[in-house]
Amino acid sequence: MKTQNFIAAILFATASITAVAQQNKTVNTISLKGDKLFPEGIHTLPNGDLLVGGFGDGSIQRIDSKDQISYFSAPGQNGLVIAVGMAVDEKNNRLWVANFNFKTSSGNPGSNFKVFDLKSGKLLKTIPENFIDGAFFNEVTLDPQGNAYVSDTFGPNIWKTSFADSKPEVFVSDPLLKNPAPDQPFGLNGLTITPDSKYLIASVMNRTIKGGGTLVRIHLGTKEVTPIKLQDDNATKSFSGSDGMFFYKGRLLMVNVYSQAGAIFSAQFNKDYTQATLTIHDKFQSVYDRPTASAIRNGKLYTVNSQLNHIIDDKDGKLNTPPVLPFKVVSVPLNELLK
């Protein structure tokens, strides 16, 4: 009996090692520039290049088709302090970037937009020229008319602007967009537009606790704010709110802000986006290190390992400890992830 147990243990260990080896063959990493980068956002450009924004140094790095790294906007350039969410206006060849500053000239946190020419990298406009006091612009999405919407992580607000505007205005403000936890200053995060362009889908996060994240629907015409009913299952109990989110083939892909409970989630909605069933996609869970956003290129999901828990307290004991360098983007096969 002991011999059988010993053989079974060896077979199990061998199978585990083989599985890890096979997974390692399908996982790729890209090393980024800068020891203060703390990458936060990632976006795929129409030509297939990837852009990665720096929470720590305000840079935007470009990853080309050969995974070579260059600066779209180098640290300290173009007035970028903290590069957060990004969105591409293909029709007008523009890149929108949410720019956040923990301490502006007024002494308060604030935000504005930076709008770049997508091909040349030239800064076209800053909206507004000064920072909006008290706002934390985070995730950006665009409607078909080119209007930009951005989640405000410090308040229950979604702001709206266009390239012709000189200042964003609050599009909607609602208690459903506020984090109910009294000890957490961060609330709204993920934001995207539905494939039919009728609604915004926003996520309110409860970042340091497993579960408690919500999804909210905002009607672009009436501005009605509606809670999205999440199916009460294991995935819902592990969902703490979404960071980067976007639709892919009718399914919403999200990065869970409490990544220990599963980093990559998806949501399947009913017809009017009032209900959603969540799924955890944890096949490649071990490759993520405080991920914040993802993008798709050539059948792979590219995700930034932000390591933000080293500079923002996630109550995991890593605050003010050195990050693992270099900072990296990890990619996994999308079809295997979503099985």
PDB file of N, CA and C in Angstrom, residues 242-280:
ATOM      1  N   SER A 242     -13.863  45.926 -11.091  1.00  0.00           N
ATOM      2  CA  SER A 242     -12.985  45.809 -12.248  1.00  0.00           C
ATOM      3  C   SER A 242     -12.104  47.025 -12.407  1.00  0.00           C
ATOM      4  N   ASP A 243     -10.876  46.751 -12.828  1.00  0.00           N
ATOM      5  CA  ASP A 243      -9.994  47.807 -13.309  1.00  0.00           C
ATOM      6  C   ASP A 243     -10.210  47.874 -14.819  1.00  0.00           C
ATOM      7  N   GLY A 244      -9.205  47.634 -15.636  1.00  0.00           N
ATOM      8  CA  GLY A 244      -9.406  47.683 -17.072  1.00  0.00           C
ATOM      9  C   GLY A 244     -10.519  46.753 -17.522  1.00  0.00           C
ATOM     10  N   MET A 245     -11.385  47.232 -18.414  1.00  0.00           N
ATOM     11  CA  MET A 245     -12.474  46.396 -18.934  1.00  0.00           C
ATOM     12  C   MET A 245     -12.771  46.790 -20.371  1.00  0.00           C
ATOM     13  N   PHE A 246     -13.157  45.794 -21.173  1.00  0.00           N
ATOM     14  CA  PHE A 246     -13.568  46.050 -22.548  1.00  0.00           C
ATOM     15  C   PHE A 246     -14.370  44.857 -23.044  1.00  0.00           C
ATOM     16  N   PHE A 247     -15.186  45.092 -24.084  1.00  0.00           N
ATOM     17  CA  PHE A 247     -15.984  44.020 -24.665  1.00  0.00           C
ATOM     18  C   PHE A 247     -15.194  43.301 -25.755  1.00  0.00           C
ATOM     19  N   TYR A 248     -15.338  41.970 -25.758  1.00  0.00           N
ATOM     20  CA  TYR A 248     -14.713  41.129 -26.769  1.00  0.00           C
ATOM     21  C   TYR A 248     -15.724  40.071 -27.174  1.00  0.00           C
ATOM     22  N   LYS A 249     -16.181  40.139 -28.440  1.00  0.00           N
ATOM     23  CA  LYS A 249     -17.164  39.196 -28.963  1.00  0.00           C
ATOM     24  C   LYS A 249     -18.381  39.081 -28.048  1.00  0.00           C
ATOM     25  N   GLY A 250     -18.873  40.224 -27.588  1.00  0.00           N
ATOM     26  CA  GLY A 250     -20.069  40.273 -26.764  1.00  0.00           C
ATOM     27  C   GLY A 250     -19.861  39.990 -25.297  1.00  0.00           C
ATOM     28  N   ARG A 251     -18.650  39.630 -24.920  1.00  0.00           N
ATOM     29  CA  ARG A 251     -18.334  39.308 -23.526  1.00  0.00           C
ATOM     30  C   ARG A 251     -17.465  40.418 -22.940  1.00  0.00           C
ATOM     31  N   LEU A 252     -17.765  40.820 -21.720  1.00  0.00           N
ATOM     32  CA  LEU A 252     -16.972  41.846 -21.049  1.00  0.00           C
ATOM     33  C   LEU A 252     -15.792  41.191 -20.343  1.00  0.00           C
ATOM     34  N   LEU A 253     -14.578  41.571 -20.729  1.00  0.00           N
ATOM     35  CA  LEU A 253     -13.377  41.088 -20.057  1.00  0.00           C
ATOM     36  C   LEU A 253     -12.922  42.120 -19.043  1.00  0.00           C
ATOM     37  N   MET A 254     -12.529  41.641 -17.859  1.00  0.00           N
ATOM     38  CA  MET A 254     -12.194  42.541 -16.759  1.00  0.00           C
ATOM     39  C   MET A 254     -10.973  42.024 -15.999  1.00  0.00           C
ATOM     40  N   VAL A 255     -10.269  42.959 -15.361  1.00  0.00           N
ATOM     41  CA  VAL A 255      -9.213  42.611 -14.423  1.00  0.00           C
ATOM     42  C   VAL A 255      -9.741  42.884 -13.019  1.00  0.00           C
ATOM     43  N   ASN A 256      -9.828  41.853 -12.212  1.00  0.00           N
ATOM     44  CA  ASN A 256     -10.359  41.960 -10.854  1.00  0.00           C
ATOM     45  C   ASN A 256      -9.361  42.700  -9.966  1.00  0.00           C
ATOM     46  N   VAL A 257      -9.811  43.740  -9.267  1.00  0.00           N
ATOM     47  CA  VAL A 257      -8.866  44.536  -8.476  1.00  0.00           C
ATOM     48  C   VAL A 257      -8.326  43.773  -7.265  1.00  0.00           C
ATOM     49  N   TYR A 258      -9.069  42.788  -6.779  1.00  0.00           N
ATOM     50  CA  TYR A 258      -8.552  41.902  -5.734  1.00  0.00           C
ATOM     51  C   TYR A 258      -8.093  40.634  -6.440  1.00  0.00           C
ATOM     52  N   SER A 259      -6.896  40.713  -7.030  1.00  0.00           N
ATOM     53  CA  SER A 259      -6.475  39.685  -7.977  1.00  0.00           C
ATOM     54  C   SER A 259      -6.189  38.342  -7.324  1.00  0.00           C
ATOM     55  N   GLN A 260      -5.967  38.321  -5.991  1.00  0.00           N
ATOM     56  CA  GLN A 260      -5.739  37.031  -5.325  1.00  0.00           C
ATOM     57  C   GLN A 260      -6.948  36.112  -5.457  1.00  0.00           C
ATOM     58  N   ALA A 261      -8.121  36.699  -5.658  1.00  0.00           N
ATOM     59  CA  ALA A 261      -9.347  35.907  -5.784  1.00  0.00           C
ATOM     60  C   ALA A 261      -9.626  35.519  -7.230  1.00  0.00           C
ATOM     61  N   GLY A 262      -8.671  35.759  -8.099  1.00  0.00           N
ATOM     62  CA  GLY A 262      -8.836  35.516  -9.534  1.00  0.00           C
ATOM     63  C   GLY A 262      -8.611  36.810 -10.280  1.00  0.00           C
ATOM     64  N   ALA A 263      -7.609  36.835 -11.140  1.00  0.00           N
ATOM     65  CA  ALA A 263      -7.221  38.099 -11.773  1.00  0.00           C
ATOM     66  C   ALA A 263      -8.108  38.469 -12.951  1.00  0.00           C
ATOM     67  N   ILE A 264      -8.437  37.486 -13.791  1.00  0.00           N
ATOM     68  CA  ILE A 264      -9.183  37.770 -15.012  1.00  0.00           C
ATOM     69  C   ILE A 264     -10.607  37.233 -14.887  1.00  0.00           C
ATOM     70  N   PHE A 265     -11.559  38.125 -15.078  1.00  0.00           N
ATOM     71  CA  PHE A 265     -12.987  37.778 -15.028  1.00  0.00           C
ATOM     72  C   PHE A 265     -13.629  38.120 -16.369  1.00  0.00           C
ATOM     73  N   SER A 266     -14.761  37.494 -16.614  1.00  0.00           N
ATOM     74  CA  SER A 266     -15.600  37.938 -17.725  1.00  0.00           C
ATOM     75  C   SER A 266     -17.042  38.011 -17.251  1.00  0.00           C
ATOM     76  N   ALA A 267     -17.841  38.751 -18.006  1.00  0.00           N
ATOM     77  CA  ALA A 267     -19.278  38.880 -17.698  1.00  0.00           C
ATOM     78  C   ALA A 267     -20.083  38.686 -18.971  1.00  0.00           C
ATOM     79  N   GLN A 268     -21.108  37.847 -18.875  1.00  0.00           N
ATOM     80  CA  GLN A 268     -22.080  37.659 -19.947  1.00  0.00           C
ATOM     81  C   GLN A 268     -23.383  38.323 -19.525  1.00  0.00           C
ATOM     82  N   PHE A 269     -23.931  39.194 -20.386  1.00  0.00           N
ATOM     83  CA  PHE A 269     -25.088  39.996 -20.022  1.00  0.00           C
ATOM     84  C   PHE A 269     -26.360  39.502 -20.711  1.00  0.00           C
ATOM     85  N   ASN A 270     -27.491  39.894 -20.121  1.00  0.00           N
ATOM     86  CA  ASN A 270     -28.753  39.721 -20.826  1.00  0.00           C
ATOM     87  C   ASN A 270     -28.895  40.858 -21.844  1.00  0.00           C
ATOM     88  N   LYS A 271     -30.018  40.888 -22.546  1.00  0.00           N
ATOM     89  CA  LYS A 271     -30.168  41.789 -23.693  1.00  0.00           C
ATOM     90  C   LYS A 271     -30.043  43.258 -23.319  1.00  0.00           C
ATOM     91  N   ASP A 272     -30.608  43.660 -22.167  1.00  0.00           N
ATOM     92  CA  ASP A 272     -30.594  45.087 -21.817  1.00  0.00           C
ATOM     93  C   ASP A 272     -29.547  45.428 -20.760  1.00  0.00           C
ATOM     94  N   TYR A 273     -28.621  44.535 -20.514  1.00  0.00           N
ATOM     95  CA  TYR A 273     -27.480  44.761 -19.613  1.00  0.00           C
ATOM     96  C   TYR A 273     -27.899  45.066 -18.170  1.00  0.00           C
ATOM     97  N   THR A 274     -29.002  44.478 -17.744  1.00  0.00           N
ATOM     98  CA  THR A 274     -29.423  44.643 -16.357  1.00  0.00           C
ATOM     99  C   THR A 274     -28.987  43.467 -15.479  1.00  0.00           C
ATOM    100  N   GLN A 275     -28.560  42.364 -16.110  1.00  0.00           N
ATOM    101  CA  GLN A 275     -28.103  41.189 -15.381  1.00  0.00           C
ATOM    102  C   GLN A 275     -26.826  40.662 -16.029  1.00  0.00           C
ATOM    103  N   ALA A 276     -25.969  40.050 -15.205  1.00  0.00           N
ATOM    104  CA  ALA A 276     -24.717  39.501 -15.723  1.00  0.00           C
ATOM    105  C   ALA A 276     -24.313  38.268 -14.942  1.00  0.00           C
ATOM    106  N   THR A 277     -23.737  37.328 -15.650  1.00  0.00           N
ATOM    107  CA  THR A 277     -23.147  36.144 -15.024  1.00  0.00           C
ATOM    108  C   THR A 277     -21.638  36.258 -15.128  1.00  0.00           C
ATOM    109  N   LEU A 278     -20.961  36.192 -13.985  1.00  0.00           N
ATOM    110  CA  LEU A 278     -19.508  36.335 -13.949  1.00  0.00           C
ATOM    111  C   LEU A 278     -18.824  34.971 -14.030  1.00  0.00           C
ATOM    112  N   THR A 279     -17.646  34.962 -14.625  1.00  0.00           N
ATOM    113  CA  THR A 279     -16.817  33.759 -14.695  1.00  0.00           C
ATOM    114  C   THR A 279     -15.376  34.141 -14.370  1.00  0.00           C
ATOM    115  N   ILE A 280     -14.715  33.315 -13.547  1.00  0.00           N
ATOM    116  CA  ILE A 280     -13.297  33.497 -13.263  1.00  0.00           C
ATOM    117  C   ILE A 280     -12.495  32.679 -14.265  1.00  0.00           C
TER     118      ILE A 280
END
